Amino acid sequence: MFDSLSDKLDNALHVLKGHGQITEVNVAETLKEVRRALVDADVNYKIAKDFTNTVKEKALGQDVLTALKPGQMMVKLVKDELTQLMGGEAEGINLSGDPSIILMSGLQGSGKTTFSGKLANFLKTKKTKKPLLVACDVYRPAAINQLHVVGEQVGVEVFSDEGNQDPVAISKAAIAHAKQNGHNVVIIDTAGRLAVDEAMMTEISNIHEAIQPHETLFVVDSMTGQDAVNTAKTFNERLNFDGVILTKLDGDTRGGAAISIKSVVNKPIKFIGTGEKMDALDVFYPDRMADRILG
Ligand code: GDP
């Protein structure tokens, strides 16, 4: 995960990690390399520039050059700032409803169905909840089947109504079914398209409006870098979602989406997907991720 970014940052911070004298010149040079590493990771140039400017200002404010261990202080400043950029504190999902309704949104192939299964599994085992998975992709019967397969894998019931072309009606029927059968979490998997289009946006907005979910999650493929960030922006403008799910981090060497999505949409990353299996799910902790990136 993020190997290429970690290597580049490690090289950039090499001098500061105690391999030479620290001067104003090499601090500036280091920050320039940090900026380059972020841009190479597919972080938007302005975000990368603001990031290094902030670190520089903080370094000046703390008189880093005259400190006892200036190199380590600088590395800590970079780490702290990276943590802040990725969201600061970890944020959970809202499970206060009975049932709590969780709506998935995102493009086709982003990992919605897989994540729906992972989340159901996580809630069932870690939080002793009784989830219900709901198949609302009315265009692709294969997607409905896929959710049934996933549901079977994690031992969670799947609600579907093949032939029904109205996702709002399916969602409402599923919520009624959940209430009757003691499910306290309803996870609604929706249809995505390969690119953002008006029909998809209208459909997901209509479902959102009709069922008023406790939690709306935007699922996105981490490997798509700045595209992930731009798609997040579009979905957020329509849905005002509550959190981001970043999938496929296991295949992402660059990390640009993880680093910059929070600062663009101002919504936290809540979980990350790290594989195809149903247990390949982690709560997203910005500080742990910064530790991992900086080694
Ligand atoms: P959807 O169209 O948004 O429902 O996407 P799917 O859940 O069908 O996922 C698309 C593909 O990505 C499938 O082959 C999944 O197995 C794969 N996938 C989903 N999440 C992850 C992940 O975290 N890591 C990896 N490596 N693959 C994933």
Tab-separated table of C-alpha atoms and ligand atoms in Angstrom:
chain	number	residue	atom	x	y	z
A	1	MET	CA	0.000	0.000	0.000
A	2	PHE	CA	1.382	3.407	-1.035
A	3	ASP	CA	4.885	1.947	-1.472
A	4	SER	CA	5.911	4.392	-4.114
A	5	LEU	CA	4.807	7.399	-2.032
A	6	SER	CA	6.505	6.030	1.097
A	7	ASP	CA	9.774	5.542	-0.771
A	8	LYS	CA	9.708	9.033	-2.205
A	9	LEU	CA	8.908	10.643	1.144
A	10	ASP	CA	11.591	8.581	2.804
A	11	ASN	CA	14.110	9.852	0.260
A	12	ALA	CA	12.864	13.408	0.681
A	13	LEU	CA	13.187	13.260	4.474
A	14	HIS	CA	16.500	11.392	4.427
A	15	VAL	CA	18.616	14.454	5.215
A	16	LEU	CA	16.374	15.493	8.071
A	17	LYS	CA	16.413	12.035	9.582
A	18	GLY	CA	19.884	12.760	10.893
A	19	HIS	CA	22.109	12.358	7.896
A	20	GLY	CA	23.636	15.791	7.773
A	21	GLN	CA	23.474	19.327	9.017
A	22	ILE	CA	20.090	21.026	8.891
A	23	THR	CA	19.956	24.417	7.290
A	24	GLU	CA	17.269	26.690	5.963
A	25	VAL	CA	18.351	25.690	2.484
A	26	ASN	CA	17.987	21.968	2.916
A	27	VAL	CA	14.695	22.341	4.784
A	28	ALA	CA	13.381	24.240	1.760
A	29	GLU	CA	14.846	21.619	-0.572
A	30	THR	CA	13.302	18.813	1.498
A	31	LEU	CA	9.870	20.416	1.421
A	32	LYS	CA	10.158	20.836	-2.323
A	33	GLU	CA	10.826	17.117	-2.613
A	34	VAL	CA	7.932	16.331	-0.274
A	35	ARG	CA	5.723	18.409	-2.553
A	36	ARG	CA	7.001	16.547	-5.594
A	37	ALA	CA	6.319	13.196	-3.886
A	38	LEU	CA	2.732	14.264	-3.147
A	39	VAL	CA	2.145	15.439	-6.709
A	40	ASP	CA	3.600	12.146	-8.015
A	41	ALA	CA	1.132	10.370	-5.710
A	42	ASP	CA	-1.616	12.180	-7.682
A	43	VAL	CA	-2.380	14.797	-5.068
A	44	ASN	CA	-3.648	18.018	-6.624
A	45	TYR	CA	-0.806	20.540	-6.982
A	46	LYS	CA	-2.491	23.237	-4.901
A	47	ILE	CA	-3.160	20.867	-2.018
A	48	ALA	CA	0.455	19.689	-2.112
A	49	LYS	CA	1.693	23.278	-2.169
A	50	ASP	CA	-0.572	24.370	0.696
A	51	PHE	CA	0.618	21.332	2.631
A	52	THR	CA	4.310	22.171	2.379
A	53	ASN	CA	3.643	25.857	3.026
A	54	THR	CA	1.824	24.961	6.239
A	55	VAL	CA	4.666	22.697	7.352
A	56	LYS	CA	7.158	25.469	6.568
A	57	GLU	CA	5.199	28.055	8.558
A	58	LYS	CA	4.890	25.733	11.531
A	59	ALA	CA	8.601	24.941	11.349
A	60	LEU	CA	9.456	28.645	11.408
A	61	GLY	CA	6.986	29.263	14.230
A	62	GLN	CA	8.608	26.550	16.319
A	63	ASP	CA	12.150	27.642	15.600
A	64	VAL	CA	12.992	24.207	14.306
A	65	LEU	CA	16.464	25.132	13.117
A	66	THR	CA	17.654	26.000	16.603
A	67	ALA	CA	15.937	23.064	18.296
A	68	LEU	CA	17.842	20.186	19.847
A	69	LYS	CA	16.720	17.606	17.280
A	70	PRO	CA	15.615	19.680	14.280
A	71	GLY	CA	15.422	16.769	11.840
A	72	GLN	CA	13.094	14.741	14.026
A	73	MET	CA	10.969	17.801	14.718
A	74	MET	CA	10.535	18.377	10.991
A	75	VAL	CA	9.619	14.748	10.363
A	76	LYS	CA	7.056	14.989	13.165
A	77	LEU	CA	5.634	18.182	11.669
A	78	VAL	CA	5.207	16.451	8.302
A	79	LYS	CA	3.556	13.459	9.972
A	80	ASP	CA	1.178	15.609	12.035
A	81	GLU	CA	0.208	17.657	9.015
A	82	LEU	CA	-0.388	14.529	6.954
A	83	THR	CA	-2.652	13.230	9.724
A	84	GLN	CA	-4.594	16.498	9.717
A	85	LEU	CA	-4.892	16.469	5.936
A	86	MET	CA	-6.384	12.964	6.047
A	87	GLY	CA	-8.944	13.956	8.653
A	88	GLY	CA	-7.405	14.076	12.130
A	89	GLU	CA	-9.573	11.730	14.200
A	90	ALA	CA	-11.194	8.476	13.088
A	91	GLU	CA	-14.967	8.780	12.649
A	92	GLY	CA	-17.463	5.957	13.004
A	93	ILE	CA	-20.815	5.491	11.304
A	94	ASN	CA	-24.160	6.476	12.715
A	95	LEU	CA	-25.937	3.421	14.082
A	96	SER	CA	-28.470	5.300	16.191
A	97	GLY	CA	-31.551	4.320	14.181
A	98	ASP	CA	-33.746	1.293	14.683
A	99	PRO	CA	-33.189	0.224	12.068
A	100	SER	CA	-30.176	2.330	11.057
A	101	ILE	CA	-30.335	2.897	7.335
A	102	ILE	CA	-27.064	3.013	5.428
A	103	LEU	CA	-27.075	4.033	1.767
A	104	MET	CA	-24.199	3.175	-0.566
A	105	SER	CA	-23.369	5.405	-3.504
A	106	GLY	CA	-20.617	5.415	-6.091
A	107	LEU	CA	-19.670	4.433	-9.624
A	108	GLN	CA	-20.002	0.912	-10.990
A	109	GLY	CA	-16.927	-1.137	-10.153
A	110	SER	CA	-15.932	1.067	-7.228
A	111	GLY	CA	-16.554	-1.794	-4.796
A	112	LYS	CA	-20.037	-0.986	-3.416
A	113	THR	CA	-21.366	-4.523	-3.390
A	114	THR	CA	-18.169	-5.936	-1.928
A	115	PHE	CA	-18.073	-3.227	0.730
A	116	SER	CA	-21.762	-3.740	1.567
A	117	GLY	CA	-20.927	-7.367	2.360
A	118	LYS	CA	-17.833	-6.408	4.320
A	119	LEU	CA	-19.758	-3.843	6.349
A	120	ALA	CA	-22.569	-6.318	7.093
A	121	ASN	CA	-19.942	-8.810	8.248
A	122	PHE	CA	-18.151	-6.168	10.351
A	123	LEU	CA	-21.359	-4.993	12.037
A	124	LYS	CA	-22.518	-8.516	12.681
A	125	THR	CA	-19.290	-9.719	14.258
A	126	LYS	CA	-17.872	-6.582	15.893
A	127	LYS	CA	-21.028	-4.754	16.903
A	128	THR	CA	-23.413	-7.711	17.321
A	129	LYS	CA	-25.923	-6.149	14.950
A	130	LYS	CA	-28.465	-7.905	12.770
A	131	PRO	CA	-28.037	-6.351	9.323
A	132	LEU	CA	-30.160	-6.718	6.197
A	133	LEU	CA	-28.549	-6.255	2.784
A	134	VAL	CA	-30.735	-4.716	0.074
A	135	ALA	CA	-30.179	-5.096	-3.678
A	136	CYS	CA	-31.283	-1.929	-5.449
A	137	ASP	CA	-29.481	-2.247	-8.770
A	138	VAL	CA	-32.547	-2.579	-10.983
A	139	TYR	CA	-30.548	-2.665	-14.224
A	140	ARG	CA	-28.153	-5.546	-13.749
A	141	PRO	CA	-29.544	-8.877	-12.551
A	142	ALA	CA	-25.901	-9.975	-12.164
A	143	ALA	CA	-25.445	-7.308	-9.507
A	144	ILE	CA	-28.405	-8.674	-7.550
A	145	ASN	CA	-26.934	-12.171	-7.766
A	146	GLN	CA	-23.573	-10.855	-6.656
A	147	LEU	CA	-25.128	-9.383	-3.508
A	148	HIS	CA	-26.825	-12.710	-2.797
A	149	VAL	CA	-23.467	-14.463	-3.096
A	150	VAL	CA	-21.862	-11.914	-0.784
A	151	GLY	CA	-24.755	-12.211	1.700
A	152	GLU	CA	-24.343	-15.973	1.765
A	153	GLN	CA	-20.607	-15.641	2.388
A	154	VAL	CA	-21.141	-13.488	5.453
A	155	GLY	CA	-24.340	-15.156	6.625
A	156	VAL	CA	-26.540	-12.074	6.231
A	157	GLU	CA	-30.013	-12.025	4.683
A	158	VAL	CA	-30.384	-10.240	1.339
A	159	PHE	CA	-33.605	-8.489	0.334
A	160	SER	CA	-34.265	-8.216	-3.406
A	161	ASP	CA	-37.239	-7.880	-5.710
A	162	GLU	CA	-36.198	-8.897	-9.185
A	163	GLY	CA	-38.372	-7.384	-11.873
A	164	ASN	CA	-39.230	-4.358	-9.746
A	165	GLN	CA	-37.737	-1.349	-11.532
A	166	ASP	CA	-38.308	1.154	-8.752
A	167	PRO	CA	-35.381	1.407	-6.295
A	168	VAL	CA	-37.335	3.724	-3.977
A	169	ALA	CA	-40.139	1.154	-3.667
A	170	ILE	CA	-37.623	-1.660	-3.109
A	171	SER	CA	-35.842	0.354	-0.386
A	172	LYS	CA	-39.097	1.136	1.405
A	173	ALA	CA	-40.238	-2.488	1.222
A	174	ALA	CA	-36.836	-3.571	2.565
A	175	ILE	CA	-37.073	-1.187	5.510
A	176	ALA	CA	-40.562	-2.501	6.324
A	177	HIS	CA	-39.211	-6.052	6.074
A	178	ALA	CA	-36.334	-5.140	8.419
A	179	LYS	CA	-38.741	-3.730	11.012
A	180	GLN	CA	-40.902	-6.834	10.897
A	181	ASN	CA	-37.955	-9.188	11.203
A	182	GLY	CA	-35.822	-7.501	13.834
A	183	HIS	CA	-33.015	-6.246	11.575
A	184	ASN	CA	-31.477	-3.196	13.218
A	185	VAL	CA	-29.272	-2.159	10.288
A	186	VAL	CA	-30.335	-1.884	6.640
A	187	ILE	CA	-27.540	-1.616	4.080
A	188	ILE	CA	-28.770	-0.470	0.678
A	189	ASP	CA	-26.557	-1.277	-2.317
A	190	THR	CA	-27.448	0.908	-5.295
A	191	ALA	CA	-26.764	0.929	-9.035
A	192	GLY	CA	-23.692	2.715	-10.297
A	193	ARG	CA	-22.631	3.648	-13.806
A	194	LEU	CA	-19.208	3.704	-15.349
A	195	ALA	CA	-19.113	7.490	-15.272
A	196	VAL	CA	-21.112	10.190	-13.528
A	197	ASP	CA	-24.370	10.833	-15.391
A	198	GLU	CA	-27.545	12.697	-14.651
A	199	ALA	CA	-29.808	9.632	-14.592
A	200	MET	CA	-27.692	7.958	-11.915
A	201	MET	CA	-27.479	11.144	-9.872
A	202	THR	CA	-31.227	11.665	-10.040
A	203	GLU	CA	-31.882	8.074	-9.044
A	204	ILE	CA	-29.584	8.060	-6.031
A	205	SER	CA	-30.848	11.507	-4.966
A	206	ASN	CA	-34.427	10.228	-5.140
A	207	ILE	CA	-33.612	7.215	-2.972
A	208	HIS	CA	-31.757	9.464	-0.541
A	209	GLU	CA	-34.663	11.885	-0.347
A	210	ALA	CA	-37.276	9.158	0.072
A	211	ILE	CA	-35.607	7.088	2.783
A	212	GLN	CA	-33.590	9.721	4.658
A	213	PRO	CA	-30.699	7.415	5.576
A	214	HIS	CA	-28.832	7.764	8.867
A	215	GLU	CA	-25.616	7.338	6.962
A	216	THR	CA	-24.859	7.924	3.287
A	217	LEU	CA	-21.526	6.531	2.184
A	218	PHE	CA	-19.641	7.268	-1.001
A	219	VAL	CA	-17.557	4.313	-2.191
A	220	VAL	CA	-14.581	4.996	-4.435
A	221	ASP	CA	-11.619	3.154	-5.927
A	222	SER	CA	-8.461	4.495	-4.325
A	223	MET	CA	-6.374	3.694	-7.384
A	224	THR	CA	-8.151	6.355	-9.443
A	225	GLY	CA	-6.360	9.190	-7.616
A	226	GLN	CA	-7.553	12.675	-8.569
A	227	ASP	CA	-10.475	11.179	-10.525
A	228	ALA	CA	-11.665	9.691	-7.233
A	229	VAL	CA	-11.510	13.131	-5.665
A	230	ASN	CA	-13.430	14.746	-8.534
A	231	THR	CA	-16.130	12.070	-8.471
A	232	ALA	CA	-16.423	12.517	-4.707
A	233	LYS	CA	-16.977	16.223	-5.240
A	234	THR	CA	-19.812	15.616	-7.712
A	235	PHE	CA	-21.563	13.075	-5.493
A	236	ASN	CA	-21.150	15.264	-2.443
A	237	GLU	CA	-22.759	18.236	-4.177
A	238	ARG	CA	-25.845	16.112	-4.833
A	239	LEU	CA	-26.014	13.913	-1.750
A	240	ASN	CA	-24.103	15.735	0.956
A	241	PHE	CA	-22.862	12.306	2.003
A	242	ASP	CA	-21.509	11.492	5.468
A	243	GLY	CA	-18.350	9.615	4.698
A	244	VAL	CA	-16.044	8.085	2.139
A	245	ILE	CA	-15.130	4.426	1.723
A	246	LEU	CA	-11.827	4.043	-0.027
A	247	THR	CA	-11.522	0.624	-1.660
A	248	LYS	CA	-8.665	-1.289	-3.292
A	249	LEU	CA	-5.928	0.262	-1.189
A	250	ASP	CA	-4.106	-3.046	-1.479
A	251	GLY	CA	-3.428	-2.223	-5.134
A	252	ASP	CA	-2.725	1.477	-4.706
A	253	THR	CA	0.973	2.375	-4.638
A	254	ARG	CA	0.386	6.125	-4.892
A	255	GLY	CA	-2.157	7.142	-2.250
A	256	GLY	CA	-3.302	10.466	-3.727
A	257	ALA	CA	-7.006	9.862	-3.060
A	258	ALA	CA	-6.429	8.888	0.572
A	259	ILE	CA	-4.376	12.008	1.152
A	260	SER	CA	-6.512	14.612	-0.545
A	261	ILE	CA	-10.160	13.527	-0.593
A	262	LYS	CA	-10.931	14.839	2.919
A	263	SER	CA	-9.601	18.307	2.199
A	264	VAL	CA	-11.671	18.590	-0.987
A	265	VAL	CA	-15.073	17.337	0.194
A	266	ASN	CA	-14.595	17.931	3.901
A	267	LYS	CA	-16.012	14.514	4.733
A	268	PRO	CA	-14.059	11.829	6.559
A	269	ILE	CA	-12.808	8.567	5.113
A	270	LYS	CA	-14.523	6.030	7.380
A	271	PHE	CA	-13.353	2.644	6.152
A	272	ILE	CA	-10.790	1.305	3.738
A	273	GLY	CA	-10.970	-1.851	1.630
A	274	THR	CA	-7.754	-3.828	1.475
A	275	GLY	CA	-8.682	-6.906	-0.553
A	276	GLU	CA	-11.473	-8.876	-2.171
A	277	LYS	CA	-12.252	-11.061	0.832
A	278	MET	CA	-15.089	-10.225	3.198
A	279	ASP	CA	-12.765	-9.497	6.118
A	280	ALA	CA	-10.492	-7.166	4.119
A	281	LEU	CA	-11.898	-4.060	5.764
A	282	ASP	CA	-10.313	-1.603	8.188
A	283	VAL	CA	-11.533	1.426	10.082
A	284	PHE	CA	-9.593	4.403	8.710
A	285	TYR	CA	-7.304	6.026	11.275
A	286	PRO	CA	-5.560	9.088	9.782
A	287	ASP	CA	-2.684	8.969	12.302
A	288	ARG	CA	-1.986	5.286	11.705
A	289	MET	CA	-2.078	5.865	7.972
A	290	ALA	CA	0.384	8.765	8.282
A	291	ASP	CA	2.665	6.502	10.362
A	292	ARG	CA	2.456	3.852	7.696
A	293	ILE	CA	3.178	6.261	4.870
A	294	LEU	CA	6.142	7.833	6.621
A	295	GLY	CA	7.516	4.556	7.978
B	1	GDP	P1	-19.645	-2.267	-7.503
B	1	GDP	O1	-19.945	-2.313	-8.981
B	1	GDP	O2	-19.406	-0.871	-7.036
B	1	GDP	O3	-20.666	-2.977	-6.673
B	1	GDP	O4	-18.223	-3.007	-7.310
B	1	GDP	P2	-17.909	-4.495	-6.818
B	1	GDP	O5	-18.172	-4.645	-5.369
B	1	GDP	O6	-18.551	-5.470	-7.741
B	1	GDP	O7	-16.331	-4.525	-6.992
B	1	GDP	C1	-15.693	-4.447	-8.257
B	1	GDP	C2	-14.433	-5.319	-8.222
B	1	GDP	O8	-13.506	-4.797	-7.296
B	1	GDP	C3	-14.706	-6.759	-7.793
B	1	GDP	O9	-13.915	-7.622	-8.572
B	1	GDP	C4	-14.236	-6.781	-6.328
B	1	GDP	O10	-13.785	-8.058	-5.930
B	1	GDP	C5	-13.098	-5.789	-6.370
B	1	GDP	N1	-12.857	-5.137	-5.065
B	1	GDP	C6	-13.730	-4.494	-4.271
B	1	GDP	N2	-13.116	-3.999	-3.164
B	1	GDP	C7	-11.811	-4.360	-3.266
B	1	GDP	C8	-10.639	-4.139	-2.440
B	1	GDP	O11	-10.663	-3.490	-1.386
B	1	GDP	N3	-9.471	-4.648	-2.909
B	1	GDP	C9	-9.389	-5.368	-4.084
B	1	GDP	N4	-8.192	-5.807	-4.466
B	1	GDP	N5	-10.451	-5.564	-4.876
B	1	GDP	C10	-11.650	-5.086	-4.479
